[in-house]
Short mmCIF file of C-alpha atoms and ligand atoms in Angstrom, two decimals:
data_model
loop_
_atom_site.label_atom_id
_atom_site.label_comp_id
_atom_site.label_asym_id
_atom_site.label_seq_id
_atom_site.Cartn_x
_atom_site.Cartn_y
_atom_site.Cartn_z
CA MET A 209 0.00 -0.02 -0.04
CA SER A 210 1.10 3.51 -0.72
CA ALA A 211 -0.49 6.85 -0.01
CA ASP A 212 0.08 7.74 -3.80
CA ARG A 213 -1.99 4.73 -4.95
CA LYS A 214 -5.61 4.69 -4.13
CA PHE A 215 -6.55 1.34 -2.40
CA PHE A 216 -8.65 -0.95 -4.67
CA VAL A 217 -10.85 -3.84 -3.64
CA GLY A 218 -12.67 -5.94 -6.31
CA GLY A 219 -15.22 -8.53 -5.56
CA ASN A 220 -15.29 -11.38 -8.08
CA TRP A 221 -18.54 -13.08 -7.64
CA LYS A 222 -17.77 -15.66 -10.33
CA MET A 223 -20.70 -17.77 -11.50
CA ASN A 224 -22.58 -17.39 -8.03
CA GLY A 225 -25.95 -15.86 -7.13
CA SER A 226 -29.53 -15.66 -7.81
CA LYS A 227 -31.84 -12.61 -7.29
CA GLU A 228 -32.51 -13.77 -3.87
CA ALA A 229 -28.93 -14.27 -2.82
CA ILE A 230 -27.97 -11.00 -4.46
CA ASN A 231 -30.40 -9.11 -2.48
CA GLY A 232 -28.72 -10.44 0.60
CA ILE A 233 -25.22 -9.33 -0.72
CA LEU A 234 -26.57 -5.86 -1.75
CA GLN A 235 -28.03 -5.44 1.80
CA PHE A 236 -24.57 -5.72 3.39
CA LEU A 237 -22.91 -3.69 0.66
CA ASN A 238 -25.43 -1.01 0.78
CA ASP A 239 -25.30 -0.79 4.61
CA SER A 240 -21.55 -0.09 4.61
CA LYS A 241 -19.62 2.99 4.16
CA VAL A 242 -16.92 3.03 1.60
CA PRO A 243 -13.59 4.16 3.25
CA ALA A 244 -11.92 7.33 1.81
CA ASN A 245 -9.42 6.83 -0.86
CA THR A 246 -10.60 3.48 -1.77
CA ASP A 247 -12.28 2.06 -4.91
CA VAL A 248 -14.72 -0.71 -4.44
CA VAL A 249 -15.79 -2.62 -7.55
CA CYS A 250 -18.11 -5.54 -7.45
CA ALA A 251 -18.29 -8.15 -10.47
CA PRO A 252 -21.53 -10.16 -10.58
CA PRO A 253 -22.39 -12.64 -13.22
CA MET A 254 -22.95 -10.90 -16.58
CA VAL A 255 -26.73 -11.59 -16.48
CA TYR A 256 -27.09 -9.90 -13.16
CA LEU A 257 -24.97 -6.74 -14.10
CA PRO A 258 -28.00 -4.38 -14.71
CA TYR A 259 -29.74 -5.85 -11.61
CA VAL A 260 -26.84 -5.08 -9.34
CA LYS A 261 -25.96 -1.70 -11.05
CA GLU A 262 -29.41 -0.36 -10.52
CA ARG A 263 -29.52 -1.26 -6.84
CA LEU A 264 -25.84 -0.94 -5.61
CA GLN A 265 -24.93 2.28 -3.53
CA SER A 266 -23.28 4.97 -5.68
CA GLY A 267 -19.95 4.66 -3.68
CA MET A 268 -19.33 1.36 -5.29
CA GLN A 269 -18.90 0.41 -8.93
CA VAL A 270 -19.67 -2.63 -11.04
CA SER A 271 -17.45 -4.65 -13.28
CA ALA A 272 -17.95 -7.49 -15.76
CA GLN A 273 -16.00 -10.69 -15.43
CA ASN A 274 -15.10 -10.91 -19.06
CA CYS A 275 -15.78 -9.52 -22.38
CA TYR A 276 -14.79 -10.10 -26.06
CA LYS A 277 -12.21 -8.49 -28.44
CA VAL A 278 -14.57 -6.81 -30.85
CA ALA A 279 -17.58 -4.53 -30.79
CA SER A 280 -20.22 -6.75 -32.48
CA GLY A 281 -20.89 -9.63 -34.82
CA ALA A 282 -21.44 -13.26 -35.12
CA PHE A 283 -19.85 -14.20 -31.83
CA THR A 284 -22.62 -16.23 -30.01
CA ALA A 285 -22.84 -15.65 -26.27
CA GLU A 286 -20.08 -13.14 -26.13
CA THR A 287 -20.50 -9.50 -24.66
CA SER A 288 -18.66 -6.46 -26.09
CA PRO A 289 -17.22 -3.53 -24.19
CA ALA A 290 -19.50 -1.30 -26.15
CA MET A 291 -22.65 -3.26 -24.66
CA LEU A 292 -21.05 -2.91 -21.26
CA LYS A 293 -20.55 0.76 -21.65
CA ASP A 294 -24.18 1.07 -22.89
CA LEU A 295 -25.24 -0.32 -19.60
CA GLY A 296 -22.97 2.07 -17.68
CA VAL A 297 -20.56 -0.60 -16.75
CA ASP A 298 -16.96 0.80 -16.74
CA TRP A 299 -14.87 -1.98 -15.49
CA VAL A 300 -13.97 -5.45 -16.76
CA ILE A 301 -11.82 -8.21 -15.31
CA LEU A 302 -9.69 -9.84 -18.14
CA GLY A 303 -7.35 -12.83 -17.95
CA HIS A 304 -8.60 -14.32 -14.74
CA SER A 305 -7.12 -17.68 -14.05
CA GLU A 306 -10.23 -19.54 -14.70
CA ARG A 307 -10.63 -17.95 -18.06
CA ARG A 308 -6.89 -18.98 -18.68
CA HIS A 309 -7.13 -22.41 -17.39
CA VAL A 310 -10.69 -23.58 -17.61
CA PHE A 311 -11.56 -21.87 -20.94
CA GLY A 312 -8.13 -21.86 -22.54
CA GLU A 313 -7.60 -18.23 -22.99
CA THR A 314 -4.13 -17.45 -24.24
CA ASP A 315 -1.82 -14.42 -23.48
CA GLU A 316 -2.49 -13.43 -27.02
CA LEU A 317 -6.29 -13.33 -26.72
CA ILE A 318 -6.15 -11.56 -23.31
CA GLY A 319 -3.89 -8.90 -24.83
CA GLN A 320 -6.49 -8.44 -27.63
CA LYS A 321 -9.14 -8.13 -25.15
CA VAL A 322 -7.25 -5.66 -22.97
CA LYS A 323 -6.55 -3.52 -26.01
CA HIS A 324 -10.13 -3.49 -27.25
CA ALA A 325 -11.56 -2.84 -23.82
CA LEU A 326 -9.33 0.14 -23.35
CA ASP A 327 -9.91 1.45 -26.83
CA GLU A 328 -13.61 1.30 -26.06
CA GLY A 329 -13.08 3.52 -23.06
CA MET A 330 -13.19 0.62 -20.28
CA LYS A 331 -10.97 0.24 -17.17
CA VAL A 332 -9.54 -3.12 -16.92
CA ILE A 333 -8.52 -5.38 -14.02
CA ALA A 334 -5.90 -7.41 -15.72
CA CYS A 335 -4.98 -10.74 -13.89
CA ILE A 336 -1.92 -12.76 -13.87
CA GLY A 337 -0.36 -15.58 -11.72
CA GLU A 338 1.62 -18.73 -11.63
CA GLN A 339 0.46 -22.21 -11.24
CA LEU A 340 1.65 -24.39 -8.25
CA GLN A 341 4.10 -26.36 -10.37
CA GLU A 342 5.51 -23.36 -11.78
CA ARG A 343 6.14 -21.86 -8.39
CA GLU A 344 7.73 -25.07 -7.30
CA ASN A 345 10.00 -25.08 -10.26
CA GLY A 346 11.22 -21.63 -9.68
CA LEU A 347 9.31 -20.18 -12.69
CA THR A 348 7.07 -17.70 -11.01
CA GLU A 349 8.95 -14.62 -12.24
CA GLU A 350 9.22 -15.85 -15.77
CA VAL A 351 5.59 -16.86 -15.93
CA VAL A 352 4.23 -13.57 -14.46
CA PHE A 353 6.54 -11.35 -16.47
CA LYS A 354 5.44 -13.04 -19.73
CA GLN A 355 1.76 -12.69 -18.78
CA MET A 356 2.48 -9.03 -17.79
CA LYS A 357 4.31 -8.32 -21.18
CA ALA A 358 1.33 -9.69 -23.21
CA ILE A 359 -0.90 -7.16 -21.23
CA ALA A 360 1.51 -4.30 -21.20
CA ASN A 361 2.12 -4.58 -25.02
CA ASN A 362 -1.70 -3.52 -25.34
CA VAL A 363 -1.96 -0.63 -22.88
CA ASN A 364 -1.55 3.03 -23.85
CA ASP A 365 -3.09 4.54 -20.71
CA TRP A 366 -2.11 2.94 -17.57
CA SER A 367 -4.42 5.06 -15.43
CA LYS A 368 -7.13 2.68 -16.67
CA VAL A 369 -5.49 -0.49 -15.60
CA VAL A 370 -5.25 -2.33 -12.26
CA ILE A 371 -2.92 -5.30 -12.21
CA ALA A 372 -4.32 -8.37 -10.14
CA TYR A 373 -1.54 -10.86 -9.03
CA GLU A 374 -3.39 -14.09 -8.27
CA PRO A 375 -1.19 -17.15 -7.75
CA VAL A 376 -3.40 -19.89 -9.13
CA TRP A 377 -2.57 -22.33 -6.23
CA ALA A 378 -4.17 -19.64 -3.87
CA ILE A 379 -7.52 -19.26 -5.66
CA GLY A 380 -10.39 -20.75 -3.97
CA THR A 381 -8.11 -23.25 -2.12
CA GLY A 382 -7.87 -21.44 1.39
CA LYS A 383 -4.10 -21.40 0.83
CA THR A 384 -3.24 -17.73 0.74
CA ALA A 385 0.19 -16.51 -0.24
CA SER A 386 1.98 -15.25 2.76
CA PRO A 387 2.33 -11.44 3.02
CA GLU A 388 6.08 -11.84 2.16
CA GLN A 389 5.41 -14.06 -0.85
CA ALA A 390 2.76 -11.58 -2.25
CA GLN A 391 5.02 -8.51 -1.46
CA GLU A 392 7.94 -10.28 -3.32
CA VAL A 393 6.11 -10.76 -6.54
CA HIS A 394 4.42 -7.36 -6.37
CA ALA A 395 7.75 -5.51 -5.87
CA ARG A 396 9.19 -7.62 -8.83
CA LEU A 397 6.22 -6.75 -11.00
CA ARG A 398 6.57 -3.03 -10.09
CA ALA A 399 10.22 -3.06 -10.90
CA TRP A 400 9.44 -4.80 -14.24
CA MET A 401 6.98 -2.00 -15.04
CA SER A 402 9.45 0.70 -14.14
CA GLU A 403 12.15 -0.88 -16.35
CA ASN A 404 10.13 -1.87 -19.26
CA ILE A 405 7.42 0.86 -19.42
CA ASN A 406 8.57 3.73 -17.38
CA PRO A 407 9.26 4.67 -13.73
CA ALA A 408 6.09 6.73 -13.44
CA VAL A 409 3.78 3.82 -14.47
CA GLY A 410 5.76 1.49 -12.08
CA GLN A 411 5.15 3.88 -9.16
CA SER A 412 1.39 4.77 -9.85
CA THR A 413 -0.14 1.49 -11.17
CA ARG A 414 -2.04 -0.38 -8.59
CA ILE A 415 -1.05 -3.97 -8.14
CA ILE A 416 -3.64 -5.91 -6.14
CA TYR A 417 -3.43 -9.42 -4.73
CA GLY A 418 -5.95 -12.13 -5.13
CA GLY A 419 -6.17 -15.82 -3.78
CA SER A 420 -8.12 -16.77 -0.54
CA VAL A 421 -8.19 -13.24 0.77
CA ASN A 422 -10.43 -13.16 3.79
CA ALA A 423 -11.40 -11.00 6.83
CA LYS A 424 -8.56 -12.61 8.89
CA ASN A 425 -5.48 -12.23 6.38
CA CYS A 426 -6.46 -8.98 4.74
CA GLN A 427 -4.75 -6.54 7.15
CA ASN A 428 -1.34 -8.24 6.93
CA LEU A 429 -1.51 -8.73 3.26
CA GLY A 430 -2.85 -5.14 2.74
CA SER A 431 -0.02 -3.53 4.86
CA GLN A 432 2.71 -4.76 2.43
CA ALA A 433 4.43 -1.89 0.64
CA ASP A 434 3.42 -2.99 -2.87
CA VAL A 435 0.06 -4.56 -2.27
CA ASP A 436 -2.51 -1.90 -3.20
CA GLY A 437 -5.87 -3.91 -2.50
CA PHE A 438 -7.30 -7.14 -3.41
CA LEU A 439 -9.36 -9.19 -5.85
CA VAL A 440 -11.64 -11.15 -3.61
CA GLY A 441 -13.70 -14.21 -4.68
CA GLY A 442 -15.34 -16.38 -2.18
CA ALA A 443 -15.30 -13.76 0.56
CA SER A 444 -16.92 -11.14 -1.72
CA LEU A 445 -20.17 -13.04 -1.40
CA LYS A 446 -20.13 -12.54 2.42
CA PRO A 447 -20.11 -9.82 5.00
CA ASP A 448 -16.41 -10.45 5.37
CA PHE A 449 -16.16 -8.28 2.37
CA ILE A 450 -16.94 -5.13 4.29
CA THR A 451 -13.93 -5.93 6.68
CA ILE A 452 -11.74 -6.49 3.55
CA ILE A 453 -12.66 -3.14 2.01
CA ASN A 454 -11.65 -1.61 5.40
CA ALA A 455 -8.37 -3.56 5.65
CA ARG A 456 -6.36 -0.34 5.40
CA CYS A 457 -8.29 1.67 8.00
P1 LIG B 721 -10.87 -16.60 -3.95
O1 LIG B 721 -10.81 -16.03 -5.48
O2 LIG B 721 -10.78 -15.30 -3.11
O3 LIG B 721 -12.11 -17.37 -3.78
O4 LIG B 721 -9.60 -17.34 -3.83
C1 LIG B 721 -10.09 -15.01 -5.94
C2 LIG B 721 -10.22 -14.79 -7.47
O5 LIG B 721 -10.41 -15.73 -8.13
O6 LIG B 721 -10.26 -13.56 -7.87
#
């Protein structure tokens, strides 16, 4: 965390929810106060985006969990950034590990999506992260730098991008990266951005951590120098999310 970078907490609801369950989530979200100097962005399933957007307090924003790389056409079941913008949705998560590893999205496709979403005026939460075997083989840096490069090659305006470092082995497993493990990778990513883009981008871009963040571990993780917030999955469906958005307070 740094005073120069606004704290950012995203809630990735994944493929969870029903109107009834969402009403419960909206209740605790709308009863809470967003702390100063903090962005809170909730990402419900695509089909519920308008429902949530219409009911969510104005202090919080909504995000899609994915989008496609062109504006319209014969791409059955896909959603374009233009459509999201039309609904007033400004954020999109791209490159989530489940998109990469369950749906086979490549660095190349993710780069194209990042480019198109930014060109259409959206803001992007771009996700990267190594798998367990890659970490165990000492390949963490190589993997995240490669993913980062594929994203960076497609970014012109870094003020519209948040990088989410989410080690795949920590997502939905209850195995969180230790604060030191997260800090180490975040610091290396920031250094990579300073060297390969420019120092101002390295200094100003928010790098958030994701992977089994909960109400108990969020304070220690959030106190690390280069951890600027979180992308929260499971805990974003529970009142714990309110503790997490207040992790820095
Ligand atoms: P988790 O998911 O918090 O349930 O581990 C994080 C994510 O996938 O963004």
